[in-house]
Amino acid sequence: MLKIGEILYTEEVIKARVQQLGAMISKDYEGKTLYVVGILKGALIFMADLVREIQNPVRMDFMSISSYGNATQSSGTVRTLKDLDLDITGQHVLIIEDIVDTGLTVDFLKNSLCLRNPASLKVCVFMDKPAKRKIDLEIDYIGYTYTGEDFLVGYGLDAGEEGRNLPYIATIKE
Ligand code: IMP
Ligand code: MG
């Protein structure tokens, strides 16, 4: 059983920040259709909330990437488990991720989607955790930056597949 440590971002705080991100994205992409790519499974909850705060037409697709196995340490290798359903050539692609840790996953995604010639390619993550970053990454939209090194759960984030459905983001007790 998962033991919750400290609640860092409450449901209310998350909701307000997602509204702000949605407003920013709507403004930045005014007059354009967005092709939103959610990274399974962690981005599921954030993406569901965020797309409802975006005023533009939105197409949705998903990718599934493996970078961790079941441990809480990065294995350093990234594999595509499920690719996009549709061609993104000429689309305004926005990658949605739950959290950026080492940066390996988002770097891999950016590089591989860039090769498919989208009209534009940006990244939106809810949590940025730069303490263990291995790759210097440009992230276009960030919910919150967490400067600690703790493993976080909730709002899509899991520890061994548990905790994704928690409405808040928290640390876990060992
Ligand atoms: P990165 O490739 O090291 O940036 O890791 C990104 C992926 O690792 C995310 O999509 C998450 O699935 C997972 N991850 C990294 N840190 C955490 C965390 O604190 N809680 C839950 N999952 C995490
Ligand atoms: Mg993930």
Coordinates of N, CA and C and ligand atoms in Angstrom, one line a residue:
M1 N 0.8 -1.2 0.0 CA 0.0 0.0 0.0 C 0.9 1.3 0.0
L2 N 0.4 2.2 -0.8 CA 1.2 3.5 -0.9 C 1.0 4.3 0.3
K3 N 2.1 4.8 0.9 CA 1.9 5.7 2.0 C 2.3 7.1 1.6
I4 N 1.3 8.0 1.8 CA 1.4 9.4 1.3 C 2.3 10.2 2.4
G5 N 3.2 10.9 1.9 CA 4.0 11.8 2.7 C 3.4 13.2 2.8
E6 N 4.0 14.1 2.2 CA 3.5 15.5 2.2 C 2.8 15.9 1.0
I7 N 1.6 16.5 1.1 CA 0.9 17.0 0.0 C 1.5 18.3 -0.5
L8 N 2.0 18.3 -1.7 CA 2.7 19.5 -2.2 C 1.8 20.4 -3.0
Y9 N 0.9 19.9 -3.8 CA 0.0 20.6 -4.6 C -1.4 20.1 -4.5
T10 N -2.3 20.9 -3.9 CA -3.7 20.4 -3.7 C -4.5 20.4 -5.0
E11 N -5.6 19.8 -4.9 CA -6.6 19.8 -6.0 C -6.9 21.2 -6.5
E12 N -7.1 22.1 -5.6 CA -7.5 23.5 -5.9 C -6.4 24.2 -6.6
V13 N -5.2 24.0 -6.1 CA -4.0 24.7 -6.7 C -3.7 24.1 -8.1
I14 N -3.9 22.8 -8.3 CA -3.7 22.2 -9.6 C -4.7 22.7 -10.6
K15 N -5.9 22.8 -10.1 CA -7.0 23.3 -11.0 C -6.7 24.7 -11.5
A16 N -6.3 25.5 -10.6 CA -6.1 26.9 -11.0 C -4.9 27.0 -12.0
R17 N -3.9 26.2 -11.7 CA -2.7 26.3 -12.6 C -3.0 25.7 -14.0
V18 N -3.8 24.7 -14.1 CA -4.2 24.1 -15.3 C -5.1 25.1 -16.1
Q19 N -5.9 25.9 -15.4 CA -6.7 26.9 -16.1 C -5.8 28.0 -16.7
Q20 N -4.7 28.3 -16.0 CA -3.7 29.3 -16.5 C -3.0 28.8 -17.7
L21 N -2.6 27.5 -17.6 CA -1.9 26.9 -18.8 C -2.8 26.9 -20.0
G22 N -4.0 26.5 -19.8 CA -5.0 26.4 -20.9 C -5.2 27.8 -21.6
A23 N -5.3 28.8 -20.7 CA -5.4 30.2 -21.3 C -4.2 30.6 -22.1
M24 N -3.0 30.3 -21.6 CA -1.8 30.6 -22.3 C -1.7 29.9 -23.6
I25 N -2.0 28.6 -23.6 CA -1.9 27.8 -24.8 C -3.0 28.3 -25.8
S26 N -4.2 28.6 -25.4 CA -5.2 29.1 -26.3 C -4.8 30.4 -27.0
K27 N -4.1 31.2 -26.2 CA -3.7 32.5 -26.8 C -2.5 32.3 -27.8
D28 N -1.6 31.5 -27.4 CA -0.4 31.2 -28.2 C -0.8 30.5 -29.6
Y29 N -1.8 29.7 -29.6 CA -2.2 29.0 -30.8 C -3.5 29.6 -31.4
E30 N -3.8 30.8 -31.1 CA -5.0 31.4 -31.7 C -5.2 31.2 -33.2
G31 N -6.3 30.7 -33.6 CA -6.6 30.5 -35.0 C -6.1 29.2 -35.5
K32 N -5.4 28.4 -34.6 CA -4.8 27.1 -35.1 C -5.5 25.9 -34.4
T33 N -5.4 24.8 -35.1 CA -5.9 23.5 -34.5 C -4.7 22.9 -33.9
L34 N -4.9 22.4 -32.7 CA -3.8 21.7 -32.0 C -3.8 20.2 -32.1
Y35 N -2.7 19.6 -32.2 CA -2.6 18.2 -32.2 C -1.9 17.8 -30.9
V36 N -2.7 17.4 -30.0 CA -2.2 17.1 -28.6 C -1.8 15.7 -28.5
V37 N -0.5 15.4 -28.1 CA 0.0 14.1 -27.9 C 0.2 13.8 -26.5
G38 N -0.6 13.0 -25.9 CA -0.5 12.6 -24.5 C 0.4 11.4 -24.3
I39 N 1.3 11.5 -23.3 CA 2.2 10.3 -23.1 C 1.6 9.5 -22.0
L40 N 1.2 8.3 -22.4 CA 0.6 7.3 -21.5 C 1.6 6.7 -20.5
K41 N 1.2 6.4 -19.3 CA -0.2 6.6 -18.8 C -0.2 7.9 -18.0
G42 N 0.9 8.4 -17.6 CA 1.0 9.5 -16.6 C 0.3 10.8 -17.0
A43 N 0.3 11.1 -18.3 CA -0.3 12.4 -18.8 C -1.8 12.3 -18.8
L44 N -2.4 11.2 -18.6 CA -3.9 11.0 -18.9 C -4.7 12.0 -18.1
I45 N -4.5 12.2 -16.8 CA -5.4 13.0 -16.0 C -5.1 14.5 -16.3
F46 N -3.9 14.9 -16.4 CA -3.5 16.3 -16.8 C -4.1 16.6 -18.1
M47 N -3.9 15.8 -19.1 CA -4.4 16.0 -20.5 C -5.9 16.2 -20.5
A48 N -6.6 15.3 -19.8 CA -8.0 15.4 -19.8 C -8.5 16.8 -19.2
D49 N -7.8 17.2 -18.2 CA -8.2 18.6 -17.6 C -7.8 19.7 -18.5
L50 N -6.5 19.6 -19.1 CA -6.0 20.7 -19.9 C -6.8 20.9 -21.1
V51 N -7.1 19.9 -21.9 CA -7.8 20.1 -23.2 C -9.1 20.8 -23.0
R52 N -9.7 20.6 -21.8 CA -11.0 21.3 -21.5 C -10.8 22.8 -21.2
E53 N -9.6 23.2 -21.0 CA -9.3 24.6 -20.8 C -8.7 25.3 -22.0
I54 N -8.7 24.5 -23.1 CA -8.1 25.1 -24.4 C -9.3 25.4 -25.3
Q55 N -9.3 26.6 -25.8 CA -10.4 27.1 -26.6 C -10.4 26.7 -28.1
N56 N -9.2 26.4 -28.5 CA -9.0 26.0 -29.9 C -9.5 24.6 -30.2
P57 N -9.7 24.3 -31.6 CA -10.0 22.9 -31.9 C -8.8 22.1 -31.5
V58 N -9.1 20.9 -30.9 CA -8.0 20.0 -30.5 C -8.2 18.6 -31.0
R59 N -7.1 18.1 -31.6 CA -7.1 16.7 -31.9 C -6.3 16.0 -30.9
M60 N -6.6 14.7 -30.6 CA -5.9 14.0 -29.5 C -5.3 12.7 -30.0
D61 N -4.1 12.5 -29.6 CA -3.5 11.2 -29.9 C -2.6 10.8 -28.7
F62 N -2.1 9.6 -28.7 CA -1.4 9.1 -27.5 C -0.1 8.3 -28.0
M63 N 0.9 8.4 -27.2 CA 2.1 7.5 -27.3 C 2.3 6.9 -26.0
S64 N 2.9 5.7 -26.0 CA 3.4 5.1 -24.8 C 4.8 4.8 -24.9
I65 N 5.5 5.2 -23.9 CA 7.0 5.2 -23.9 C 7.4 4.4 -22.6
S66 N 8.5 3.6 -22.8 CA 9.0 3.0 -21.5 C 10.4 3.6 -21.3
S67 N 10.5 4.1 -20.1 CA 11.9 4.6 -19.7 C 12.3 4.1 -18.4
Y68 N 11.4 3.5 -17.6 CA 11.7 3.2 -16.2 C 11.6 1.8 -15.8
G69 N 10.9 0.9 -16.5 CA 10.5 -0.4 -16.0 C 9.6 -0.2 -14.8
N70 N 9.8 -0.8 -13.7 CA 9.0 -0.7 -12.6 C 9.6 0.1 -11.4
A71 N 10.9 0.3 -11.6 CA 11.7 1.0 -10.5 C 11.4 2.5 -10.5
T72 N 12.0 3.1 -9.5 CA 11.9 4.6 -9.4 C 13.2 5.3 -9.9
Q73 N 14.0 4.5 -10.5 CA 15.2 5.0 -11.1 C 15.2 4.9 -12.6
S74 N 15.7 5.9 -13.3 CA 15.8 5.9 -14.7 C 16.7 4.8 -15.2
S75 N 16.3 4.0 -16.2 CA 17.2 3.0 -16.8 C 18.1 3.6 -17.8
G76 N 17.7 4.8 -18.3 CA 18.5 5.5 -19.3 C 18.2 5.1 -20.7
T77 N 17.3 4.1 -20.9 CA 16.9 3.7 -22.3 C 15.4 4.0 -22.5
V78 N 15.1 4.5 -23.6 CA 13.7 4.8 -23.9 C 13.2 4.0 -25.1
R79 N 12.1 3.4 -25.0 CA 11.5 2.6 -26.1 C 10.1 3.1 -26.4
T80 N 9.6 3.0 -27.7 CA 8.2 3.3 -28.0 C 7.4 2.0 -27.9
L81 N 6.4 2.0 -27.0 CA 5.5 0.9 -26.8 C 4.3 1.0 -27.7
K82 N 3.8 2.3 -27.8 CA 2.7 2.6 -28.7 C 3.0 3.8 -29.4
D83 N 2.9 3.8 -30.8 CA 3.1 5.0 -31.6 C 1.8 5.7 -31.8
L84 N 1.9 6.9 -32.4 CA 0.7 7.7 -32.8 C -0.1 7.0 -33.8
D85 N -1.4 7.3 -33.8 CA -2.3 6.7 -34.7 C -2.3 7.4 -36.1
L86 N -2.0 8.7 -36.1 CA -2.1 9.5 -37.3 C -0.8 10.2 -37.7
D87 N -0.8 10.6 -38.9 CA 0.4 11.3 -39.4 C 0.4 12.8 -38.9
I88 N 1.5 13.3 -38.4 CA 1.5 14.6 -37.8 C 2.1 15.7 -38.7
T89 N 2.5 15.3 -40.0 CA 3.1 16.2 -40.9 C 2.2 17.5 -41.0
G90 N 2.8 18.6 -40.8 CA 2.0 19.9 -41.0 C 1.1 20.2 -39.8
Q91 N 1.1 19.4 -38.8 CA 0.3 19.7 -37.6 C 1.0 20.5 -36.5
H92 N 0.2 21.2 -35.7 CA 0.8 22.0 -34.6 C 0.8 21.0 -33.4
V93 N 1.9 20.3 -33.1 CA 1.9 19.3 -32.2 C 2.3 19.8 -30.8
L94 N 1.5 19.4 -29.8 CA 1.9 19.8 -28.4 C 2.0 18.5 -27.6
I95 N 3.2 18.1 -27.1 CA 3.4 16.9 -26.3 C 3.0 17.2 -24.9
I96 N 2.2 16.4 -24.3 CA 1.7 16.5 -22.9 C 2.3 15.4 -22.1
E97 N 3.1 15.8 -21.1 CA 3.7 14.8 -20.2 C 3.4 15.2 -18.7
D98 N 3.4 14.2 -17.9 CA 3.1 14.4 -16.5 C 4.3 15.1 -15.8
I99 N 5.5 14.6 -16.0 CA 6.7 15.1 -15.3 C 8.0 14.9 -16.1
V100 N 8.9 15.8 -16.0 CA 10.2 15.7 -16.6 C 11.2 15.5 -15.5
D101 N 11.9 14.4 -15.5 CA 12.9 14.2 -14.5 C 14.3 14.3 -15.1
T102 N 14.9 13.2 -15.6 CA 16.2 13.3 -16.3 C 16.1 14.0 -17.6
G103 N 14.9 14.0 -18.2 CA 14.7 14.6 -19.5 C 14.8 13.7 -20.7
L104 N 15.2 12.5 -20.4 CA 15.5 11.5 -21.5 C 14.2 11.2 -22.3
T105 N 13.1 11.1 -21.6 CA 11.8 10.7 -22.3 C 11.4 11.9 -23.2
V106 N 11.4 13.1 -22.7 CA 10.9 14.2 -23.5 C 11.9 14.5 -24.7
D107 N 13.2 14.3 -24.4 CA 14.2 14.5 -25.4 C 14.0 13.5 -26.6
F108 N 13.8 12.3 -26.2 CA 13.5 11.2 -27.2 C 12.2 11.6 -28.0
L109 N 11.2 12.0 -27.3 CA 9.9 12.3 -28.0 C 10.1 13.5 -29.0
K110 N 10.7 14.5 -28.5 CA 10.9 15.7 -29.3 C 11.7 15.3 -30.6
N111 N 12.8 14.6 -30.4 CA 13.6 14.2 -31.5 C 12.9 13.3 -32.5
S112 N 12.1 12.4 -32.0 CA 11.5 11.4 -32.9 C 10.3 12.1 -33.6
L113 N 9.5 13.0 -32.9 CA 8.4 13.6 -33.6 C 8.8 14.7 -34.5
C114 N 9.9 15.4 -34.2 CA 10.5 16.4 -35.1 C 10.8 15.9 -36.5
L115 N 11.2 14.6 -36.5 CA 11.6 14.0 -37.8 C 10.4 13.8 -38.7
R116 N 9.2 13.9 -38.2 CA 7.9 13.7 -39.0 C 7.4 15.0 -39.5
N117 N 8.2 16.1 -39.4 CA 7.8 17.4 -40.0 C 6.5 18.0 -39.6
P118 N 6.3 18.1 -38.3 CA 5.1 18.9 -37.8 C 5.3 20.4 -38.2
A119 N 4.2 21.1 -38.3 CA 4.3 22.6 -38.5 C 5.0 23.2 -37.3
S120 N 4.7 22.7 -36.1 CA 5.4 23.2 -34.9 C 5.4 22.1 -33.9
L121 N 6.3 22.2 -32.9 CA 6.4 21.1 -31.9 C 6.7 21.8 -30.6
K122 N 5.8 21.7 -29.6 CA 6.1 22.2 -28.3 C 5.8 21.2 -27.2
V123 N 6.2 21.5 -26.0 CA 6.1 20.5 -24.9 C 5.4 21.2 -23.7
C124 N 4.4 20.5 -23.1 CA 3.8 21.0 -21.9 C 3.8 19.9 -20.9
V125 N 4.4 20.2 -19.7 CA 4.5 19.2 -18.6 C 3.9 19.8 -17.4
F126 N 3.3 19.0 -16.6 CA 2.7 19.6 -15.3 C 3.8 19.8 -14.3
M127 N 4.7 18.8 -14.1 CA 5.7 18.9 -13.1 C 7.1 18.9 -13.8
D128 N 7.9 19.8 -13.4 CA 9.3 19.9 -13.8 C 10.1 19.6 -12.6
K129 N 11.0 18.5 -12.7 CA 11.8 18.2 -11.5 C 13.2 18.2 -11.9
P130 N 13.9 19.3 -11.9 CA 15.2 19.5 -12.6 C 16.4 18.9 -11.9
A131 N 16.2 18.4 -10.6 CA 17.4 18.1 -9.8 C 18.3 17.0 -10.4
K132 N 17.6 16.1 -11.2 CA 18.4 15.0 -11.8 C 18.5 15.0 -13.3
R133 N 18.3 16.3 -13.8 CA 18.2 16.4 -15.3 C 19.6 16.0 -15.9
K134 N 19.5 15.2 -17.0 CA 20.7 14.7 -17.7 C 20.9 15.4 -19.0
I135 N 19.8 16.0 -19.5 CA 19.8 16.6 -20.8 C 19.2 18.0 -20.7
D136 N 19.9 19.0 -21.3 CA 19.4 20.4 -21.3 C 18.2 20.5 -22.3
L137 N 17.1 20.7 -21.7 CA 15.8 20.6 -22.5 C 15.1 21.9 -22.5
E138 N 14.5 22.3 -23.6 CA 13.6 23.4 -23.6 C 12.1 22.9 -23.4
I139 N 11.5 23.4 -22.3 CA 10.1 23.0 -22.1 C 9.2 24.3 -22.2
D140 N 8.2 24.2 -23.1 CA 7.5 25.4 -23.4 C 6.5 25.8 -22.3
Y141 N 5.8 24.8 -21.8 CA 4.8 25.1 -20.7 C 5.0 24.2 -19.5
I142 N 5.1 24.8 -18.3 CA 5.4 24.1 -17.1 C 4.3 24.4 -16.1
G143 N 3.7 23.4 -15.5 CA 2.8 23.6 -14.4 C 3.5 24.2 -13.2
Y144 N 4.3 23.3 -12.6 CA 5.1 23.7 -11.4 C 6.5 23.1 -11.5
T145 N 7.5 23.8 -11.0 CA 8.9 23.3 -10.9 C 9.1 22.9 -9.4
Y146 N 9.4 21.6 -9.3 CA 9.7 21.1 -7.9 C 11.2 20.9 -7.8
T147 N 11.8 21.6 -6.9 CA 13.3 21.6 -6.8 C 13.8 20.4 -6.0
G148 N 13.0 19.7 -5.2 CA 13.4 18.6 -4.5 C 13.7 17.4 -5.4
E149 N 14.1 16.3 -4.7 CA 14.5 15.1 -5.5 C 13.5 13.9 -5.2
D150 N 12.4 14.2 -4.4 CA 11.5 13.1 -4.0 C 10.8 12.6 -5.2
F151 N 10.4 11.3 -5.1 CA 9.5 10.7 -6.0 C 8.1 11.2 -5.7
L152 N 7.3 11.6 -6.7 CA 6.0 12.2 -6.5 C 4.9 11.3 -7.0
V153 N 3.8 11.3 -6.3 CA 2.6 10.6 -6.8 C 1.4 11.5 -6.9
G154 N 0.4 11.0 -7.7 CA -0.9 11.7 -7.8 C -1.0 12.5 -9.0
Y155 N -2.3 12.8 -9.4 CA -2.6 13.6 -10.6 C -1.9 12.9 -11.8
G156 N -2.0 11.6 -11.9 CA -1.5 10.8 -13.0 C -0.1 10.2 -12.7
L157 N 0.6 10.8 -11.8 CA 1.9 10.2 -11.4 C 1.7 8.9 -10.5
D158 N 2.5 7.9 -10.8 CA 2.4 6.7 -10.1 C 3.7 6.2 -9.4
A159 N 3.5 5.4 -8.4 CA 4.7 4.7 -7.9 C 4.3 3.2 -8.0
G160 N 4.9 2.5 -8.9 CA 4.5 1.1 -9.1 C 3.0 0.9 -9.5
E161 N 2.5 1.8 -10.3 CA 1.2 1.8 -10.8 C 0.1 2.3 -9.8
E162 N 0.6 2.7 -8.6 CA -0.4 3.1 -7.6 C -0.3 4.7 -7.5
G163 N -1.4 5.3 -7.1 CA -1.5 6.7 -6.8 C -1.9 7.6 -7.9
R164 N -2.1 7.1 -9.1 CA -2.4 7.9 -10.3 C -3.7 8.7 -10.1
N165 N -4.6 8.1 -9.4 CA -6.0 8.7 -9.2 C -6.1 9.7 -8.1
L166 N -5.0 9.9 -7.3 CA -5.1 10.9 -6.3 C -5.3 12.3 -6.9
P167 N -6.2 13.1 -6.3 CA -6.4 14.4 -6.9 C -5.4 15.4 -6.6
Y168 N -4.4 15.1 -5.8 CA -3.3 16.0 -5.4 C -2.0 15.4 -5.8
I169 N -0.9 16.2 -5.7 CA 0.4 15.7 -5.9 C 1.2 15.7 -4.5
A170 N 1.8 14.5 -4.2 CA 2.4 14.4 -2.9 C 3.7 13.6 -3.0
T171 N 4.5 13.7 -1.9 CA 5.6 12.8 -1.8 C 5.1 11.5 -1.2
I172 N 6.0 10.4 -1.2 CA 5.6 9.2 -0.6 C 6.6 8.8 0.5
K173 N 6.1 8.1 1.5 CA 6.9 7.6 2.6 C 7.6 6.3 2.1
E174 N 8.8 6.2 2.5 CA 9.6 4.9 2.1 C 8.9 3.7 2.8
Ligands
IMP1 P1 12.6 11.1 -17.4 O1 12.8 10.4 -18.8 O2 13.7 10.7 -16.5 O3 12.5 12.6 -17.6 O4 11.4 10.5 -16.8 C1 10.1 10.8 -17.2 C2 9.2 9.7 -16.7 O5 9.6 9.1 -15.5 C3 7.8 10.4 -16.5 O6 7.0 10.3 -17.6 C4 7.3 9.5 -15.3 O7 6.6 8.4 -15.8 C5 8.5 9.0 -14.6 N1 8.8 9.8 -13.4 C6 9.9 10.6 -13.2 N2 9.8 11.1 -11.9 C7 8.7 10.7 -11.4 C8 8.0 10.9 -10.1 O8 8.5 11.7 -9.2 N3 6.9 10.3 -9.9 C9 6.3 9.5 -10.8 N4 6.9 9.2 -12.0 C10 8.0 9.8 -12.3
MG2 MG 5.3 8.8 -17.6

